[in-house]
Coordinates of C-alpha atoms in Angstrom, one line a residue:
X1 CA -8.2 24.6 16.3
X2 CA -5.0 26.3 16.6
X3 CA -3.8 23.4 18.6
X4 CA -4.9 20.8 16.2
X5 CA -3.1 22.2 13.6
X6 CA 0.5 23.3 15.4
X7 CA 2.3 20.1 15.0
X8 CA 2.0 19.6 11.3
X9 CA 6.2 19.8 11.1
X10 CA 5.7 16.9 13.6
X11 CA 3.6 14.6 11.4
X12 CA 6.6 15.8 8.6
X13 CA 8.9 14.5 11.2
X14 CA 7.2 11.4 11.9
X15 CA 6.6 10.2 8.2
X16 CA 10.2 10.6 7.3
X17 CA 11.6 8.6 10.2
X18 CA 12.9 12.1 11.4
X19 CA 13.6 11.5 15.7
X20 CA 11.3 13.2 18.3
X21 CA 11.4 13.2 21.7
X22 CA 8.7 11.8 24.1
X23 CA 6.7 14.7 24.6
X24 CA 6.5 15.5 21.0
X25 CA 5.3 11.7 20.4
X26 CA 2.8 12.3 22.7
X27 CA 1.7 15.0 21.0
X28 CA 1.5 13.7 17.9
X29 CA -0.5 10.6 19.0
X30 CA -3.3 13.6 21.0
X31 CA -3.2 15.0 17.2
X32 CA -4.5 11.6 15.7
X33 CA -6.6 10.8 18.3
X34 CA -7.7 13.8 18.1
X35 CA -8.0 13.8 14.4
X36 CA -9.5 10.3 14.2
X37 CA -12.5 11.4 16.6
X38 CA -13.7 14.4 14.3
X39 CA -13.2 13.0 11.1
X40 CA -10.7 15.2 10.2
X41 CA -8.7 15.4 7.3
X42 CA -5.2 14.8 7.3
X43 CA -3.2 17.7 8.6
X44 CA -1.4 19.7 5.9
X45 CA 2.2 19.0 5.7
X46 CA 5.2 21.5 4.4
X47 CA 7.5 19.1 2.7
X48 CA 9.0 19.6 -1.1
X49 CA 6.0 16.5 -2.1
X50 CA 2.7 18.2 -1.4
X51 CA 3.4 21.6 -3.3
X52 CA 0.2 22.9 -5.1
X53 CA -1.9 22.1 -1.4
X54 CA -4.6 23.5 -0.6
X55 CA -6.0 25.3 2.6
X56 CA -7.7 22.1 3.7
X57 CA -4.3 19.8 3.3
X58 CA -5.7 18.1 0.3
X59 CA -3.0 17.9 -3.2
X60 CA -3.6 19.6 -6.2
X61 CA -1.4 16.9 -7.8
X62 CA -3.3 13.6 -9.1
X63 CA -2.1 10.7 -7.3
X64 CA -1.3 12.1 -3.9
X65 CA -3.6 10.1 -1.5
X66 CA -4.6 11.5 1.4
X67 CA -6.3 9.8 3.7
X68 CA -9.5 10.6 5.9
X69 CA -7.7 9.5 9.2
X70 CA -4.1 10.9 9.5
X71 CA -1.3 8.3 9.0
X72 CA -0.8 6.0 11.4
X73 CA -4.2 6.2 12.1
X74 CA -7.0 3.3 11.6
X75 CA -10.2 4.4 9.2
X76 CA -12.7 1.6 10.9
X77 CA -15.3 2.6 8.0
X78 CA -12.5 2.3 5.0
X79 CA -15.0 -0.2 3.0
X80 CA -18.4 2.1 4.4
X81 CA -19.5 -1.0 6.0
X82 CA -18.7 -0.4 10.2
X83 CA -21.6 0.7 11.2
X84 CA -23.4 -2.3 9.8
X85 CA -21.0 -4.6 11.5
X86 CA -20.8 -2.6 14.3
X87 CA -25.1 -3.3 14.7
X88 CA -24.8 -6.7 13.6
X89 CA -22.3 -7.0 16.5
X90 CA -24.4 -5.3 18.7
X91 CA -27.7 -7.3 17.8
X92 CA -25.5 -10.6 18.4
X93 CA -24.6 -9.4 22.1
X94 CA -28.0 -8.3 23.1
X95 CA -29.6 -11.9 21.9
X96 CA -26.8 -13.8 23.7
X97 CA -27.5 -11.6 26.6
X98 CA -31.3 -12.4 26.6
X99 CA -30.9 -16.6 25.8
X100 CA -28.2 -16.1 29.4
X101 CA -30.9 -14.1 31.2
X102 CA -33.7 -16.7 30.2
X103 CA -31.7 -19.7 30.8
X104 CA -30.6 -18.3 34.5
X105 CA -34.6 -17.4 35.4
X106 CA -36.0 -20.4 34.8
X107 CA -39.5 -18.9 36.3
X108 CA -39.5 -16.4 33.9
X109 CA -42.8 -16.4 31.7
X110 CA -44.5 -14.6 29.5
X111 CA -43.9 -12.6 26.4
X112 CA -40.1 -11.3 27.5
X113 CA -39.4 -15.3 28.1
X114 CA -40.7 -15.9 24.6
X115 CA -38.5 -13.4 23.6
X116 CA -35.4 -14.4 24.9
X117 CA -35.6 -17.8 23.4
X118 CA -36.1 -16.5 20.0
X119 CA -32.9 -14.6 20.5
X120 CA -30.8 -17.3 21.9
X121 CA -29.0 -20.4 19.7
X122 CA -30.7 -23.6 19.2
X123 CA -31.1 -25.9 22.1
X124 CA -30.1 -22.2 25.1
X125 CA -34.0 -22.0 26.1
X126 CA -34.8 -23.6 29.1
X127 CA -38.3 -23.4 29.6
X128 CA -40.5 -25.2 27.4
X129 CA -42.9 -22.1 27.0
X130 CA -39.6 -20.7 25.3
X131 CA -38.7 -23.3 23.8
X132 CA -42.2 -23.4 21.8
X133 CA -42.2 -19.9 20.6
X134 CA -38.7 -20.3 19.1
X135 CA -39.0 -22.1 15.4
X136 CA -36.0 -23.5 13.3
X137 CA -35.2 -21.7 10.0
X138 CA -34.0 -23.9 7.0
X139 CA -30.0 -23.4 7.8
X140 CA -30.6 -24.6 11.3
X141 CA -30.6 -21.5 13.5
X142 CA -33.3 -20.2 15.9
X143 CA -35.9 -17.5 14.7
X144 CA -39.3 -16.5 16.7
X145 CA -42.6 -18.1 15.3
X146 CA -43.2 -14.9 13.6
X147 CA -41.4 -15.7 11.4
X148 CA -38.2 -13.0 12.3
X149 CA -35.0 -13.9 10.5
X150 CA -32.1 -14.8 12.4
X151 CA -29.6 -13.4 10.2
X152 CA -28.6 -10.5 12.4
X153 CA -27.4 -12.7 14.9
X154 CA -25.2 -15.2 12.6
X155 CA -21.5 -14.4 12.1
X156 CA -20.4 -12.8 8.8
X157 CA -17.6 -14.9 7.3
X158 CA -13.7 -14.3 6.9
X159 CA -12.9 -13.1 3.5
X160 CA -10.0 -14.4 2.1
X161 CA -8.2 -12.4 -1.3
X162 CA -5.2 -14.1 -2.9
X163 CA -3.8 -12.1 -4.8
X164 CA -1.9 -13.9 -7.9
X165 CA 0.4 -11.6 -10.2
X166 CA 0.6 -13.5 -13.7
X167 CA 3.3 -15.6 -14.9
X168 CA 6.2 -14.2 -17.1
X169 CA 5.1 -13.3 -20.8
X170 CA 6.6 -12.6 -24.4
X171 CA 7.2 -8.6 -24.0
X172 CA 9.2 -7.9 -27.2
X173 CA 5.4 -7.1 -28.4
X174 CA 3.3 -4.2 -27.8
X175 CA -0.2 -5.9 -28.9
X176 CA -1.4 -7.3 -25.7
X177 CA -3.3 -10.0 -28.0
X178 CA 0.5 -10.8 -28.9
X179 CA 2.3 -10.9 -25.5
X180 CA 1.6 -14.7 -24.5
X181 CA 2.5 -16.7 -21.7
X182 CA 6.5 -18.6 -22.5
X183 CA 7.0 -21.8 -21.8
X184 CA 8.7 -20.5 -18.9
X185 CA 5.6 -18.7 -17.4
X186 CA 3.7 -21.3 -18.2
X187 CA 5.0 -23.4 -16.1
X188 CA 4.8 -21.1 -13.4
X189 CA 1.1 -20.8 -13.5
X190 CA 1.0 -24.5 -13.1
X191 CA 3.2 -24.5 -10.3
X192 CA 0.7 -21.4 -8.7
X193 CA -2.4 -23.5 -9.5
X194 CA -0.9 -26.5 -7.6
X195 CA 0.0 -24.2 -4.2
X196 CA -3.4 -22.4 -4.5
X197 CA -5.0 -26.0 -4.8
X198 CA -3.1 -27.2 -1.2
X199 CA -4.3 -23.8 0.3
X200 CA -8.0 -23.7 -0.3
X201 CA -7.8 -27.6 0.5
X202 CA -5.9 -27.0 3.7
X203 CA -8.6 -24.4 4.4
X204 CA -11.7 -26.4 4.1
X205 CA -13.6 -28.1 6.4
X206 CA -13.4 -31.4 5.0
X207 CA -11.7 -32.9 8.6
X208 CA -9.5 -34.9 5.4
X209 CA -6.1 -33.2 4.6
X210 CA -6.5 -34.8 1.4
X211 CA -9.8 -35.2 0.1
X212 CA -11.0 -34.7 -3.3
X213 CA -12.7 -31.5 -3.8
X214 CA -14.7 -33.1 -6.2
X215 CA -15.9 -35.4 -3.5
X216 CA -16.2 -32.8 -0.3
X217 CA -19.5 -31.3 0.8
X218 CA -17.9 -28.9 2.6
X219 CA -15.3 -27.5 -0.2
X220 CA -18.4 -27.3 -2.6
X221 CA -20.2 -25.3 -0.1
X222 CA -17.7 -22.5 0.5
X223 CA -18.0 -19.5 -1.2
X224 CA -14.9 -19.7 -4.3
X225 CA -14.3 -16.8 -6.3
X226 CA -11.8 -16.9 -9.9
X227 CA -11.6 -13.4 -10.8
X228 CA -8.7 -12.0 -13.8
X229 CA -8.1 -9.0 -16.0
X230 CA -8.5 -8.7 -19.5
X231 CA -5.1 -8.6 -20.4
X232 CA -4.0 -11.6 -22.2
X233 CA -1.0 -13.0 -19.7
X234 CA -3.6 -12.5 -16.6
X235 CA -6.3 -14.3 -18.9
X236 CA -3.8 -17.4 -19.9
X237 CA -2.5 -17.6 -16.0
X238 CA -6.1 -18.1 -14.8
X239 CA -6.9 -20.7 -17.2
X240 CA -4.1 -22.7 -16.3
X241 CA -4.5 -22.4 -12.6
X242 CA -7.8 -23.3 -12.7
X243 CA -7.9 -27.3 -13.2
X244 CA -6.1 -27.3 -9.7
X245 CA -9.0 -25.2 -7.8
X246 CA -12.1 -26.7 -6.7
X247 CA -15.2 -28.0 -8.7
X248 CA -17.4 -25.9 -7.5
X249 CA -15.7 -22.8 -7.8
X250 CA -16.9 -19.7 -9.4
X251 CA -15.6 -18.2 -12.4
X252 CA -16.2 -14.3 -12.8
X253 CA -15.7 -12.3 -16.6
X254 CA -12.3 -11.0 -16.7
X255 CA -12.2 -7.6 -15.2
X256 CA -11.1 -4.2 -17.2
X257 CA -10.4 -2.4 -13.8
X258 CA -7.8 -5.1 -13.2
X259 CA -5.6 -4.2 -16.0
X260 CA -2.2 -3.1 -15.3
X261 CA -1.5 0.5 -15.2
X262 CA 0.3 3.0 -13.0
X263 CA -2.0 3.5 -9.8
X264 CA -0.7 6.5 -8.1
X265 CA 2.7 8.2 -8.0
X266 CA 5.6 6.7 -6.4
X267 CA 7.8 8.0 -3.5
X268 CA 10.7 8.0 -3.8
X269 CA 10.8 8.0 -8.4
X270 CA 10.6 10.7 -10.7
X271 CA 6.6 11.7 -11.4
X272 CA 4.5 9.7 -13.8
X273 CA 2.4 11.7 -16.1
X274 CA -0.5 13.2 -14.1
X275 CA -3.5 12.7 -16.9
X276 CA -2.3 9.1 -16.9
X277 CA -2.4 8.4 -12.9
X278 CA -5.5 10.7 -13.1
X279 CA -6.9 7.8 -15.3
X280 CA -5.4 4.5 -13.8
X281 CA -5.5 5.3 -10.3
X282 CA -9.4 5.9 -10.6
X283 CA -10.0 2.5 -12.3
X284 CA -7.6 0.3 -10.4
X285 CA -9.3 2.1 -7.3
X286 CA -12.7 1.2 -8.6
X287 CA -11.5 -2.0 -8.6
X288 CA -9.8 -2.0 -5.2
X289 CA -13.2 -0.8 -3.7
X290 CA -15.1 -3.5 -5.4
X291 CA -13.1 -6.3 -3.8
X292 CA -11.7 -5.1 -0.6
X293 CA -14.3 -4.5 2.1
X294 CA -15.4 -6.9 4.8
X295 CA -18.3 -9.3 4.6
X296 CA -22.3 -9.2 5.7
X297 CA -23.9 -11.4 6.2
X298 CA -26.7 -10.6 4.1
X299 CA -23.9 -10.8 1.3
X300 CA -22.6 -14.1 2.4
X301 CA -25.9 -15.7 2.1
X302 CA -27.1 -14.2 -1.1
X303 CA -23.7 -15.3 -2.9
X304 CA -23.3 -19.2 -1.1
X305 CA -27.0 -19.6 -2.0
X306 CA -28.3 -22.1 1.0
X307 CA -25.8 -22.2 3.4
X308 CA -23.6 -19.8 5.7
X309 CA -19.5 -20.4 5.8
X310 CA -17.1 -19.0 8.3
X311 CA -14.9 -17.8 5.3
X312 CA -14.9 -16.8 1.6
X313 CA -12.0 -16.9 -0.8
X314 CA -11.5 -14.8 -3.9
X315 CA -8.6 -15.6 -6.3
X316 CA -7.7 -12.6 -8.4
X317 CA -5.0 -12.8 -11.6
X318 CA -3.5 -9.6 -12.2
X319 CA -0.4 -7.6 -12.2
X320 CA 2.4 -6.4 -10.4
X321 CA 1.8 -2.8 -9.8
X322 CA -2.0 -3.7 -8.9
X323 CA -1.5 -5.9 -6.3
X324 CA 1.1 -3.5 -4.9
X325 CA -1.1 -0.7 -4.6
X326 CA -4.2 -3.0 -3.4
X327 CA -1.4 -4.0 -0.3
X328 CA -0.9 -0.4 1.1
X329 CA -4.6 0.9 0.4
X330 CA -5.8 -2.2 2.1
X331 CA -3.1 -1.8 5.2
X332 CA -4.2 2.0 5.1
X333 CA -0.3 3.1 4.1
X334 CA 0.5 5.7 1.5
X335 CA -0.2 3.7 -2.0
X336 CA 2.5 6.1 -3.2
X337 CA 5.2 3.6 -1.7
X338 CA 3.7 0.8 -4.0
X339 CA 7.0 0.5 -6.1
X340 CA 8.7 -0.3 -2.8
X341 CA 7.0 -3.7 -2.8
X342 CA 7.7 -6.1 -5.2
X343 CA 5.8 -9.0 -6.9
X344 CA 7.6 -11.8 -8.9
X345 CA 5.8 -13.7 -11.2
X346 CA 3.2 -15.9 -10.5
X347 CA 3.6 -14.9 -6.7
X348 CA 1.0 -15.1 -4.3
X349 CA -0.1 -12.4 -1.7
X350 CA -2.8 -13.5 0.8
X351 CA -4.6 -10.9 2.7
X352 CA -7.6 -11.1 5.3
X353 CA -10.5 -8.9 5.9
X354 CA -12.0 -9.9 9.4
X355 CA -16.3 -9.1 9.8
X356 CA -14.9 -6.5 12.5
X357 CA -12.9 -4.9 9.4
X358 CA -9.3 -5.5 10.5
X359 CA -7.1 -6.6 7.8
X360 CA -4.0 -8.4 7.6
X361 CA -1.1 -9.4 5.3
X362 CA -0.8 -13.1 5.9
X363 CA 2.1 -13.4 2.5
X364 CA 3.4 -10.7 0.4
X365 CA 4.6 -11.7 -2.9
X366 CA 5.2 -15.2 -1.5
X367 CA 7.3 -17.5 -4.3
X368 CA 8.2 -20.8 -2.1
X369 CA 6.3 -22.7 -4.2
X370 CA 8.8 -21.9 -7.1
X371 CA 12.5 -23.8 -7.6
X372 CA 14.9 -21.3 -8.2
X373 CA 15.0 -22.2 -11.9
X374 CA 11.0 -20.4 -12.0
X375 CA 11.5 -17.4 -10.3
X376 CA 11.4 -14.5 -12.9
X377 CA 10.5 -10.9 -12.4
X378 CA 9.4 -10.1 -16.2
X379 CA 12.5 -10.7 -18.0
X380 CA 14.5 -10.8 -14.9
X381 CA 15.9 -14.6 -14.4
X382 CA 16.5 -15.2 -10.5
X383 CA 17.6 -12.8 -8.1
X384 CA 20.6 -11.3 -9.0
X385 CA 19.4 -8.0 -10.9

């Protein structure tokens, strides 16, 4: 325990870019290992930002994340969800490993032959006394003639989040019934709408760069989510971007735990008001919790209805400071470096939550589908600011 425990200057050391040499890296990377194994807690560190902590490392202060696994460390059950994947992996294996066996013995009979062609993919079975106990299910997999579902052994889909921050908005009003879209911002939203139209077309399977949503079976078939706040500028955004999205896409009630709001503190800044991250940083990480997390399949199918994609898109109008904070809980980084990021209007920021639970930041902020004369950051013009 003691050992655990000694190099807590050295995690100090290693979050402020302080140098080490190589045996202290080593050490440090035991420590998280280490760490990461027994589900520790992050080690308590003796720096001027964690005063009021307490004997088990944890801040007193609201808005001090720790996390469960030590930084740099990798949470694989962030979303609660890897030991479903994990056994939905697992099944997958262990049915293509019986369809190989079964298709190598061709002699093989009996019950365990039966078996291993209800396990294995339409058209793997060999044998025709296989082949008969396997049945087809309605979405064109392989299931026994029992009747057992096949869902275990069909991928999860990709899920997609774009993340759109709204476009600029009348702020000389403190009513948010009263602080509109300008001209300006407008715009911009129409500018957004026409980029996330070309990505969710480039993304479908439509084997057309260019087909008409309104026209491709394969478009209407994916799983398309519109999702907004209720503030009035994220409201106005999302009603102009969505003409340019598909047909088929659908559109969710605006969402109070998207609102804008001060998420957690921010390092390096003079400290918001506790009560007030206290009470933004649990709704905006309801809200975080409610989107990010990686797919099931038994989600996938109940949401798409009668058929199974490879991927799943949610487009999600909101604000600045929530999308920033969404980026480093999602990349497992402290969210109190959220104001280091930084979100223009009516930018787009496109992260991916793989079945296995990786994620990735394909775009942060992303504005290239904006001239020059529509880039804005509130009532900053350009970039010179």
């Amino acid at each position: 325990r003691s050992s655990l425990c000694a190099p807590s200057e050295l995690v100090a050391a290693r979050r402020f870019g302080e140098s080490v040499d190589d045996s202290q890296h080593m050490a440090y990377r035991r420590l998280v290992a280490r760490s990461a194994g027994q589900g520790l807690v992050a080690v308590a560190v003796a720096h001027p930002l964690t005063r009021g902590a307490r004997a088990d490392g944890r801040d007193t202060r609201p808005g001090l994340y720790v996390p469960k696994i030590p930084y740099p460390g990798w949470d694989s059950d962030w979303d609660g969800l890897h030991h479903e994947a994990t056994a939905r992996r697992s099944s997958g294996r262990a049915g293509t490993s019986s369809a190989s066996s079964s298709k190598g013995l061709g002699s093989r009979n009996g019950p365990d032959a039966a078996a291993a062609a209800a396990a294995a993919p339409q058209g793997a079975a060999s044998s025709s006394s296989a082949s008969s106990a396997a049945a087809k299910t309605s979405d064109g997999s392989t299931g026994s003639s029992g009747g057992s579902s096949s869902s275990h052994h069909r991928r999860a889909p990709t899920r997609h989040i774009l993340l759109i921050r709204h476009g600029q908005y009348d702020e000389t009003f403190k009513d948010d019934d009263r602080r509109k879209l300008t001209p300006l911002g407008q715009r911009q939203a129409r500018a957004t709408g026409e980029r996330l139209g070309d990505i969710l077309a480039a993304g479908a399977d439509t084997g057309v760069a260019d087909a008409a949503w309104g026209e491709s079976a394969a478009a209407s078939d994916k799983v398309i989510r519109l999702r907004c706040s209720t503030m009035t500028r994220a409201r106005e955004t999302r009603d102009i971007i969505r003409p340019f999205l598909p047909a088929g896409v659908e559109v969710l009630d605006p969402d109070p735990n998207l609102a804008e709001g001060r998420p957690a503190q921010a390092i390096p800044g003079k400290p918001f008001d506790d009560d007030v991250v206290a009470k933004d940083g649990a709704r905006i990480e309801k809200a975080f919790r409610s989107l990010f997390r990686r797919a099931t399949v038994a989600a996938a199918g109940a949401e798409n209805g009668n058929s199974q994609g490879d991927h799943e898109w949610d487009v999600v109008v909101c604000h600045g400071n929530v999308i920033r904070y969404f980026v480093m809980r999602a990349l497992q980084l402290p969210p109190e470096a959220w104001l280091r990021l930084c979100t223009f209007n009516c930018s787009v920021t496109y992260v991916v939550i793989r079945p296995s639970g990786s994620v990735s930041l394909r775009a942060m902020g992303d504005i290239g589908h904006l001239p020059p004369t529509l880039v804005t950051f509130s009532a900053h013009q350009g970039f010179e600011w």
